[in-house]
XYZ file of C-alpha atoms in Angstrom:
510
model
C -1.786 31.367 15.529
C -1.036 33.191 12.304
C -1.413 31.517 8.960
C 1.517 31.092 6.628
C 0.124 32.613 3.419
C 2.781 30.998 1.239
C 1.823 27.476 2.240
C -1.876 26.631 2.196
C -3.376 23.938 4.398
C -6.535 23.258 2.421
C -7.879 20.292 4.279
C -6.940 17.374 6.360
C -9.247 14.868 4.968
C -12.131 14.238 7.287
C -15.190 16.419 7.926
C -16.223 17.205 11.496
C -19.921 16.715 12.527
C -21.686 17.040 15.933
C -23.346 13.663 15.556
C -20.994 10.826 14.599
C -21.812 8.889 11.473
C -20.294 5.471 10.778
C -17.921 4.861 7.886
C -15.773 1.968 6.759
C -12.837 3.369 8.667
C -14.576 4.382 11.864
C -16.478 7.492 12.804
C -16.317 10.769 10.947
C -17.508 13.797 12.882
C -18.510 17.370 12.109
C -19.616 20.367 14.203
C -23.184 21.532 13.586
C -22.221 25.182 14.050
C -19.068 26.531 12.450
C -16.496 27.745 14.925
C -13.719 30.244 14.419
C -10.838 27.810 14.289
C -7.437 28.811 12.931
C -5.129 26.582 10.982
C -2.073 25.328 12.743
C 0.940 24.904 10.526
C 2.259 21.342 10.365
C 5.953 20.632 10.150
C 6.814 17.494 8.132
C 9.748 16.939 10.442
C 7.486 16.747 13.493
C 4.714 14.489 12.181
C 4.542 11.367 10.088
C 2.878 11.724 6.712
C -0.241 9.909 7.929
C -0.455 12.236 10.951
C -0.534 15.213 8.585
C -3.965 13.939 7.553
C -5.213 13.789 11.132
C -7.730 16.603 11.465
C -7.319 16.634 15.244
C -3.625 17.509 14.952
C -3.695 19.699 11.865
C -6.913 21.543 12.620
C -9.036 23.257 10.010
C -9.967 26.767 9.045
C -13.487 28.092 8.755
C -12.653 31.434 7.213
C -9.559 31.273 5.081
C -8.343 28.556 2.753
C -5.146 30.410 1.881
C -6.035 29.770 -1.741
C -5.546 32.077 -4.701
C -9.049 31.422 -6.081
C -12.322 33.245 -5.876
C -15.623 31.498 -5.160
C -16.638 31.486 -8.825
C -13.718 29.212 -9.753
C -15.584 26.081 -8.708
C -13.773 25.032 -5.520
C -16.195 24.177 -2.719
C -15.070 24.306 0.916
C -16.854 23.330 4.127
C -15.368 24.444 7.436
C -12.182 25.308 5.593
C -11.917 21.815 4.075
C -11.889 21.344 0.320
C -14.872 19.129 -0.488
C -15.388 19.359 -4.250
C -14.457 21.156 -7.413
C -14.130 20.903 -11.162
C -11.051 19.127 -12.520
C -9.812 22.398 -14.022
C -10.084 24.219 -10.695
C -8.424 21.350 -8.805
C -5.505 21.375 -11.246
C -5.129 25.129 -10.797
C -5.230 24.589 -7.025
C -2.231 22.282 -7.487
C -0.136 24.823 -9.397
C 1.956 27.206 -7.256
C 2.477 30.899 -7.905
C 4.752 33.532 -6.411
C 2.576 33.802 -3.276
C 0.795 30.436 -3.163
C 2.152 26.955 -2.577
C -0.179 23.933 -2.337
C -0.124 22.041 0.934
C 1.633 18.688 0.845
C -1.479 16.816 1.965
C -3.440 18.284 -0.950
C -0.651 17.434 -3.395
C -0.654 13.825 -2.238
C -4.440 13.431 -2.198
C -4.899 14.975 -5.640
C -1.998 13.192 -7.352
C -3.162 9.903 -5.819
C -6.794 9.969 -6.951
C -6.742 12.252 -9.985
C -5.606 9.233 -12.026
C -9.208 8.022 -11.806
C -9.931 10.788 -14.328
C -6.679 11.740 -16.029
C -3.407 9.930 -16.735
C -0.342 11.250 -14.908
C 1.466 12.337 -18.084
C -1.619 14.272 -19.232
C -1.916 15.852 -15.792
C 1.719 16.968 -15.845
C 1.122 18.470 -19.295
C -1.868 20.362 -17.905
C 0.222 21.609 -14.974
C 2.919 22.821 -17.356
C 0.327 24.566 -19.521
C -1.193 26.351 -16.517
C 2.301 27.475 -15.456
C 3.086 28.799 -18.932
C -0.189 30.743 -19.143
C -0.207 32.084 -15.577
C 3.415 33.149 -15.540
C 3.765 34.048 -19.245
C 6.682 31.639 -19.540
C 6.459 31.772 -23.324
C 7.757 35.352 -23.348
C 11.218 35.802 -24.818
C 12.504 37.764 -21.849
C 11.453 36.851 -18.341
C 12.930 38.336 -15.211
C 13.225 36.606 -11.875
C 11.997 39.726 -10.120
C 8.660 39.462 -11.926
C 8.170 35.751 -11.160
C 9.295 35.992 -7.533
C 9.115 32.671 -5.685
C 7.333 30.864 -8.506
C 10.524 29.055 -9.578
C 11.350 27.507 -6.192
C 7.672 26.715 -5.638
C 7.147 24.823 -8.911
C 10.408 22.917 -8.356
C 9.134 21.996 -4.889
C 5.901 20.669 -6.403
C 7.815 18.578 -8.941
C 10.095 17.311 -6.176
C 7.098 16.250 -4.078
C 5.526 14.510 -7.070
C 8.745 12.607 -7.791
C 9.112 11.686 -4.118
C 5.499 10.574 -3.559
C 4.870 8.851 -6.893
C 8.232 7.974 -8.464
C 6.728 5.098 -10.463
C 4.788 7.643 -12.549
C 8.130 8.579 -14.059
C 8.705 5.156 -15.576
C 6.675 6.655 -18.391
C 9.108 8.356 -20.762
C 6.508 11.043 -21.453
C 6.670 12.020 -17.783
C 10.453 12.310 -17.861
C 10.360 14.371 -21.067
C 7.789 16.755 -19.638
C 9.752 17.009 -16.377
C 12.880 17.898 -18.346
C 10.980 20.458 -20.404
C 9.535 22.395 -17.478
C 12.707 22.263 -15.347
C 14.830 23.532 -18.254
C 12.503 26.506 -18.635
C 12.824 27.245 -14.927
C 16.618 26.882 -14.883
C 16.989 29.531 -17.572
C 15.423 32.014 -15.157
C 16.599 30.468 -11.856
C 20.051 28.936 -12.520
C 20.629 28.679 -8.751
C 17.964 25.930 -8.632
C 20.094 23.515 -10.687
C 21.170 21.502 -7.582
C 17.494 21.017 -6.668
C 16.626 19.830 -10.175
C 19.644 17.517 -10.158
C 18.480 16.063 -6.835
C 15.039 15.314 -8.322
C 16.599 13.515 -11.288
C 19.118 11.565 -9.220
C 16.452 10.536 -6.717
C 14.180 9.299 -9.511
C 16.968 7.326 -11.177
C 17.829 5.724 -7.830
C 14.220 4.792 -6.998
C 13.456 3.445 -10.464
C 16.711 1.471 -10.627
C 15.894 -0.034 -7.236
C 12.421 -0.971 -8.497
C 13.891 -2.618 -11.583
C 16.323 -4.632 -9.452
C 13.470 -5.721 -7.197
C 11.325 -6.829 -10.130
C 14.236 -8.752 -11.641
C 14.886 -10.442 -8.292
C 11.194 -11.274 -7.977
C 11.224 -12.835 -11.420
C 14.295 -14.893 -10.506
C 12.666 -16.192 -7.301
C 9.470 -17.083 -9.142
C 11.335 -18.857 -11.943
C 13.384 -20.886 -9.478
C 10.282 -21.809 -7.480
C 8.474 -22.919 -10.656
C 11.462 -24.961 -11.809
C 11.789 -26.722 -8.463
C 8.071 -27.428 -8.327
C 8.188 -28.977 -11.796
C 11.240 -31.139 -11.164
C 10.784 -32.181 -7.539
C 7.316 -33.005 -6.251
C 8.428 -34.622 -2.987
C 10.404 -32.344 -0.594
C 13.594 -33.871 0.813
C 13.613 -31.676 3.922
C 11.161 -29.597 5.944
C 11.036 -26.140 7.466
C 11.977 -27.308 10.973
C 15.256 -28.758 9.680
C 16.003 -25.529 7.825
C 14.907 -23.227 10.659
C 14.328 -24.935 14.042
C 13.375 -21.693 15.806
C 9.780 -20.412 15.341
C 10.985 -16.963 16.402
C 13.634 -16.860 13.687
C 11.173 -18.014 11.031
C 8.760 -15.244 12.055
C 11.646 -12.775 11.719
C 12.515 -14.026 8.211
C 8.860 -13.868 7.190
C 8.865 -10.267 8.397
C 11.913 -9.573 6.198
C 10.028 -10.825 3.143
C 6.841 -8.984 4.076
C 8.539 -5.611 4.611
C 10.601 -5.971 1.429
C 7.546 -6.635 -0.713
C 5.445 -4.090 1.128
C 8.033 -1.357 0.571
C 7.902 -1.666 -3.230
C 4.155 -1.153 -3.632
C 3.472 2.279 -5.098
C 0.584 4.093 -3.338
C -0.950 4.782 -6.742
C -1.277 1.037 -7.399
C -4.299 0.880 -5.065
C -6.164 3.522 -7.057
C -5.043 2.118 -10.398
C -6.410 -1.261 -9.351
C -9.838 0.374 -8.932
C -9.916 2.251 -12.218
C -12.322 0.769 -14.715
C -10.714 1.891 -17.942
C -12.847 1.356 -21.014
C -11.274 0.550 -24.354
C -9.364 3.603 -25.466
C -8.094 4.707 -28.824
C -4.473 4.883 -27.747
C -3.416 1.731 -25.916
C 0.275 1.249 -25.243
C 2.349 -0.592 -22.660
C 2.938 2.557 -20.646
C -0.805 3.305 -20.527
C -1.609 -0.017 -18.875
C -2.487 -0.063 -15.193
C 0.666 -0.815 -13.270
C -0.287 -2.884 -10.244
C 2.380 -5.566 -10.537
C 3.916 -4.988 -7.096
C 0.528 -5.070 -5.401
C -0.303 -8.302 -7.242
C 3.074 -9.804 -6.324
C 2.350 -9.165 -2.657
C -1.023 -10.903 -2.901
C 0.701 -13.839 -4.638
C 3.187 -14.035 -1.755
C 0.292 -14.438 0.700
C -1.096 -17.286 -1.416
C 2.313 -18.935 -1.677
C 2.836 -18.795 2.090
C -0.578 -20.380 2.701
C 0.150 -23.234 0.275
C 3.671 -23.536 1.691
C 2.228 -24.213 5.150
C -0.228 -26.780 3.784
C 2.500 -28.490 1.743
C 4.836 -28.733 4.732
C 2.102 -30.431 6.791
C 0.836 -32.818 4.103
C 4.356 -33.864 3.064
C 4.729 -36.017 6.179
C 3.188 -39.483 6.163
C 3.840 -39.989 9.879
C 1.197 -38.472 12.128
C 3.665 -37.402 14.828
C 5.626 -35.388 12.265
C 2.483 -33.653 11.033
C 1.585 -32.793 14.629
C 5.081 -31.414 15.152
C 4.841 -29.220 12.005
C 1.382 -27.901 12.907
C 2.469 -26.949 16.432
C 5.607 -25.373 15.005
C 3.534 -23.132 12.698
C 1.224 -22.237 15.580
C 4.292 -20.987 17.465
C 5.482 -19.091 14.371
C 2.069 -17.445 14.030
C 2.155 -16.434 17.707
C 5.549 -14.768 17.167
C 4.175 -12.999 14.093
C 1.323 -11.422 16.022
C 3.758 -10.301 18.731
C 5.826 -8.577 16.020
C 2.823 -6.903 14.378
C 3.149 -9.105 11.285
C -0.552 -9.722 10.712
C -0.218 -10.708 7.061
C 2.018 -13.733 7.714
C -0.164 -14.616 10.690
C -3.267 -14.745 8.501
C -1.484 -16.669 5.726
C -0.369 -19.348 8.223
C -3.882 -19.645 9.666
C -5.326 -19.840 6.134
C -2.872 -22.625 5.274
C -3.820 -24.659 8.326
C -7.509 -24.129 7.622
C -7.310 -25.450 4.075
C -9.490 -28.494 3.456
C -6.537 -30.829 2.940
C -5.202 -30.033 6.417
C -8.449 -29.486 8.324
C -9.756 -32.935 7.277
C -6.840 -34.671 9.057
C -8.900 -35.443 12.186
C -6.499 -38.022 13.632
C -3.671 -35.532 13.327
C -5.618 -32.676 14.913
C -6.671 -34.904 17.806
C -3.011 -34.913 18.905
C -2.505 -31.145 18.479
C -2.828 -28.653 21.322
C -5.803 -26.904 19.705
C -6.148 -24.308 22.469
C -3.144 -22.328 21.179
C -4.390 -22.513 17.602
C -7.905 -21.439 18.550
C -6.513 -18.365 20.320
C -4.839 -17.334 17.060
C -7.997 -18.042 15.069
C -9.913 -15.863 17.500
C -7.565 -12.964 16.745
C -8.478 -13.217 13.052
C -12.182 -13.975 13.533
C -14.010 -12.463 10.524
C -17.194 -11.679 12.469
C -18.056 -8.010 13.051
C -15.952 -7.147 10.006
C -12.776 -8.542 11.626
C -13.450 -6.470 14.727
C -10.912 -8.262 16.958
C -8.160 -7.960 14.322
C -8.937 -4.261 13.853
C -8.572 -3.727 17.603
C -5.206 -5.511 17.516
C -4.119 -3.392 14.553
C -5.113 -0.206 16.345
C -3.136 -1.295 19.416
C -0.124 -2.002 17.195
C -0.460 1.474 15.668
C -0.490 3.067 19.127
C 2.557 1.018 20.083
C 4.332 2.064 16.883
C 3.540 5.762 17.333
C 4.724 5.648 20.944
C 7.888 3.693 20.219
C 11.174 5.441 20.881
C 13.501 6.192 17.982
C 15.810 3.281 18.762
C 13.026 0.724 19.175
C 12.583 -0.459 15.594
C 10.893 -3.728 16.537
C 7.922 -1.889 18.055
C 7.431 0.172 14.891
C 6.579 -2.851 12.720
C 3.021 -2.935 11.390
C 2.260 -5.351 8.550
C -1.503 -5.327 7.992
C -3.649 -8.195 6.794
C -3.214 -6.982 3.244
C -6.273 -8.508 1.583
C -8.525 -6.845 4.146
C -6.719 -3.520 3.728
C -7.313 -3.672 -0.039
C -10.916 -4.751 0.527
C -11.503 -1.722 2.775
C -10.156 0.598 0.091
C -12.260 -1.155 -2.527
C -15.468 -0.643 -0.565
C -14.556 2.966 0.144
C -14.056 3.465 -3.593
C -17.264 1.644 -4.524
C -19.321 3.177 -1.709
C -18.554 6.802 -2.561
C -19.218 8.390 -5.914
C -16.264 9.940 -7.741
C -18.441 12.844 -8.834
C -21.276 14.808 -7.299
C -24.627 15.200 -9.106
C -23.502 18.578 -10.496
C -20.431 16.973 -12.097
C -17.864 18.240 -9.573
C -15.135 15.902 -8.329
C -15.976 14.491 -4.884
C -12.795 15.522 -3.100
C -14.045 14.334 0.298
C -13.560 10.804 -1.057
C -10.039 11.732 -2.189
C -9.188 12.825 1.355
C -10.411 9.555 2.824
C -8.463 7.438 0.327
C -5.361 9.535 0.968
C -5.669 9.152 4.735
C -5.873 5.356 4.566
C -3.009 5.057 2.114
C -0.855 7.515 4.087
C -1.078 5.083 7.026
C 0.143 2.358 4.683
C 3.088 4.534 3.569
C 4.127 4.953 7.209
C 4.124 1.158 7.652
C 6.141 0.719 4.446
C 8.999 2.869 5.666
C 9.969 0.680 8.618
C 13.252 -1.173 8.137
C 13.372 -4.773 9.318
C 15.487 -4.826 12.513
C 16.136 -8.581 12.559
C 19.240 -10.405 11.276
C 18.679 -11.777 7.778
C 19.090 -15.507 7.095
C 19.407 -15.978 3.327
C 19.161 -19.772 3.585
C 15.784 -19.596 5.311
C 14.478 -16.889 2.976
C 15.581 -18.890 -0.060
C 13.711 -21.930 1.276
C 10.561 -19.885 1.920
C 10.613 -18.368 -1.555
C 11.691 -21.318 -3.711
C 10.819 -24.616 -2.010
C 8.201 -26.559 -4.007
C 4.574 -26.054 -3.023
C 1.978 -28.627 -4.002
C -0.794 -27.902 -6.458
C -4.394 -28.362 -5.329
C -4.616 -31.878 -6.780
C -1.244 -32.919 -5.350
C -2.257 -31.594 -1.944
C -5.459 -33.629 -2.114
C -3.563 -36.826 -2.977
C -1.005 -36.162 -0.217
C -3.781 -35.516 2.298
C -5.512 -38.790 1.394
C -2.183 -40.596 1.758
C -1.811 -39.103 5.243
C -5.301 -40.137 6.311
C -7.455 -42.322 4.082
C -10.761 -40.886 2.837
C -13.734 -41.805 4.996
C -16.728 -40.021 3.508
C -18.211 -41.058 0.182
C -17.419 -37.791 -1.598
C -13.801 -38.018 -0.391
C -13.521 -41.563 -1.694
C -14.914 -40.466 -5.060
C -12.533 -37.500 -5.166
C -9.603 -39.759 -4.310
C -10.569 -42.191 -7.062
C -10.751 -39.388 -9.634
C -7.402 -37.948 -8.575
C -5.652 -41.296 -8.783
C -7.108 -41.938 -12.227
C -6.012 -38.549 -13.555
C -2.544 -39.014 -12.038
C -2.245 -42.500 -13.524
C -1.752 -44.050 -10.094
């Protein structure tokens, strides 16, 4: 198959070796002897973004990288896959020309991880500077005939940046630099004005949506805090609000997908960056990981919500009823592919203040609960869960267009972040010679591209605002209140429990 010289396919992330070697994310393979393999062009319309990183589908090229660089410009390839390079060379590899356009997978991988070394607004400035120097944009008179396809290509790059990482443009410096470079281009290519307008309108829409989400999040949190401070004893329970375990699992999935969808892919990398004290420290320079943190806080809230609902009931039969209800909810969650809510529910029921209620658990059908616990068994690095996740991914990829329910994948988020953390910590950012380790960038990009695919699924279930409001704002007990409630449910038996109960009562003035 011929290679499209205007659109390079510099690498699809994972090396290929004859002998498999283990990695955090499975096995990475590489052929011992290079073979004459041609690149196959990948249409974004045909494959999901994560599939574009699949080396089996995209192939690789042993002979031709379709790049506009010579070997002395510090880009290192292996079997046609970009493995390393200096920051300057990688930035130049990002910048299009008349004949060269960077592949979308490279654009994503570089923009994602380059922030470990350079801030986005400084990177955009560098890109603009390279464009000005390469294309002589500072000349008084520039003709379109001389620049050729450079104009459409640089606008395409800016469009991809704005689409992949819109949160970068919350920084006013990014917007100013975007305006500066697009205005220069429009002078030469006035026909591109609709494309530039689309970039701006899309950014305004995405950033306005983010602001609305953050304001809504703040409102929910404020209401939950207020209710927790003014009403310690719930007057109702989740079964009265939502009798159906299936419907509660659906509403949990609504919340999960909403919060999942607002996490910027760059937040994972920004969470890893270890920024030292810098001379210029402003609000817009701070690591923005607020949406990622909000999602982790939701997991914690759901766990404490489950524990609170159980410990709120003084009657044993009611506690048994609530526990079995949540077991049924968790079972529905795993059927839907909502692993995060599943794990939060299990974590809530495994908290000390619930697990110590032996008389209560003696009346519970533990077999169903133990099956769920088995699914999330942490041994073998959560091997059973990972198998379930892989099966859910196969189901999602094979689902027909109209089958939205089968497309849902909500990973156990803390484990997903942990995997990325160990990938980041386990691989050096730079090679001994000082080059950027781009193989690591590919691997980070591949994992996060899977996450982006999961983010884009719309919740297919009817929304019940009453249930969602209860889940997000009903009071949850603090650790000390949970302990007191648990001891009220079943009196302390062991000496350390009795001592703990005595201390809690004294501090509460009971």
